[in-house]
Amino acid sequence: MDWTALDLSLRLAAWTVAILLPVSILLGRFLAFRQFRGKALVEALVMLPLVLPPTVLGFYLLVTFGRNAPIGQAWAGLFGQPLVFSFQGLVLASILFNLPFAVLPAQRGFQAIPAEVREAAACCGMSPWRALWKVELPLAWPGVVTAMVLTFAHTLGEFGVVLMVGGSIPGETRTIAIAIYDRVQAFDTDAAAVMSAVLVTISLFTIATTFWLSARVGRRLG
Amino acid sequence: MTLEVMARAEAPIPLDADFRVAPGELLALVGHSGSGKTTLLRTIAGLWTPRTARVSVGGTQWLDTGARVNLPPHRRQAGLVFQNYALFPHMTAAQNVMAAMDRADPAEAGRILDLVNLRGLADRKPARLSGGQQQRVAVARALARRPLALLLDEPFSAVDRATREKLHGEIVALRAHLKMPVVLVTHDVNEAQLLADRMVVIEKGRQVSAGTTAEVMADTAALRAMGIRELAAMLPATVAEHLADGLTRLDTPAGPLFLPRIDAAPGVQVRVRIMAHDVILSRARPEGLSAQNILAGTVTRIVPGAGPGVMVHISLGAQEILARITRRAADQLGLQPGDGVHAILKSMSVARDHVAQPVTASDG
């Protein structure tokens, strides 16, 4: 059992969730309520990581994070270390490939709020921020929680993009999914079995928790 | 604090209206569904902006498209009751009311809930309230904002008939506490006549008539828009006694009126909506007739309609009722302004919900 890899995976998932939470709320809300030109394109871009092979996404990230690309250069100039094959690069990649999981459920959650309930919030004198906090989030939060749980579980399980962008540096980029792969390559089936079981348990637990939470919300409003 | 509204637009929703509502006055915007009356209400609240519009309360501009003034809804101090109430489903009744306050004040919320007869239901969520109770929470929430204008969008359309009658009475009673202009949007002319001081009739977004309810009722343009069968007059009367046979006797200056039982104590002042097409006219006082109500009056005006009918205004002392009869009948009777006439009305033709009465307390 590679505890360093599990710790790294959990840290990666936590960072991804922390950064994607505001993105999920703001972008999900924006896409739910606003109509604008090119909305279909924006929605398609958010969805893209869902259908692209991880290798394609990983390849582009590798190219943009590299020393020769502006983003990679700027990062290296600012922090003195390259973005590829680093934990920071992994977080950035993780944020991008989790966008559909973080945004879509939240968007559905906000869309489920009747338009006149939002209008009522405004007519009660609530500013848009206050309405978001007092009315929209309490009603949309099952969607937001689902988004965050999916993001968390999906980050634990992501393999291809991590391998492309991060490689397998112990303590830096070797996540538990990569560690399992390494163990299998080394014919260490016992270690792979233990880690796989741990991953299944954690993922099952987090997803079961969301279902339980959303059922409770259903009763709360009933 | 008078509410002044002007709105003009060609598209996407055509509008052409211009009206004022005085403090404490209840103005009904009447029109068929899709006539644009709700759009006018939404314009006042700030949920819709027509191409050209002005909305002001007591001189404070909420909207002036010419001067590029357009306050967002949360900065207009208006209380809006939505047609389907739009209560916050995750909050209790009291929390819904407090949501409209700048600073949550449970004591004040309780006082407002008492005002709308919701004592004891403060901790219920909307899903556990009846339609009528939800409507009362919506009214309480609108009042909690201390609105400079109270806006009611078809607030009685989502409840059953019995609840509607009760809520009508409650609004009448509540008005004693309201100092702000009130705008009621309704497609129900009876409701408008029962509750409103003045009416604005909207047809295809255009204001076709405006005035007191009596003035609008005498306006042929308004009747064309509302439908001639809505022609009716409000006759004030005093409840005299409840009779053993299920009728209630009311006293009017023109004589007694017998109506199916009215739930009001003797001595209570009510107003009875008398539909013009239910009134029969006779020169002589009729004998041997089943109709119970014969009111003696004087013809003041005869207005010909577009079709075979005429509208006869009959003065009963200080009051006036309307009768819609055929031109042929008017000719046969030789009716002229100044002639004495008897207006005959079947007791059973007056529906229960055509009697406006003040209600002071109620539950349910």
PDB file of N, CA and C in Angstrom, chain A residues 71 86 89 138 171 178:
ATOM      1  N   ILE A  71       2.255  30.047 -21.249  1.00  0.00           N
ATOM      2  CA  ILE A  71       1.784  29.773 -19.894  1.00  0.00           C
ATOM      3  C   ILE A  71       2.883  29.085 -19.071  1.00  0.00           C
ATOM      4  N   SER A  86       4.751  18.562 -12.151  1.00  0.00           N
ATOM      5  CA  SER A  86       4.726  19.117 -10.795  1.00  0.00           C
ATOM      6  C   SER A  86       3.308  18.977 -10.242  1.00  0.00           C
ATOM      7  N   GLY A  89       0.993  21.710 -11.545  1.00  0.00           N
ATOM      8  CA  GLY A  89       0.524  21.414 -12.902  1.00  0.00           C
ATOM      9  C   GLY A  89      -0.596  20.395 -12.872  1.00  0.00           C
ATOM     10  N   PRO A 138     -29.401  27.847  -1.196  1.00  0.00           N
ATOM     11  CA  PRO A 138     -30.130  26.818  -0.440  1.00  0.00           C
ATOM     12  C   PRO A 138     -30.985  25.923  -1.334  1.00  0.00           C
ATOM     13  N   GLY A 171       5.383  11.288  -4.419  1.00  0.00           N
ATOM     14  CA  GLY A 171       5.187  12.458  -3.552  1.00  0.00           C
ATOM     15  C   GLY A 171       4.900  13.735  -4.320  1.00  0.00           C
ATOM     16  N   ILE A 178      -2.156   6.023 -10.464  1.00  0.00           N
ATOM     17  CA  ILE A 178      -0.881   5.741 -11.127  1.00  0.00           C
ATOM     18  C   ILE A 178      -0.126   4.656 -10.359  1.00  0.00           C
TER      19      ILE A 178
END
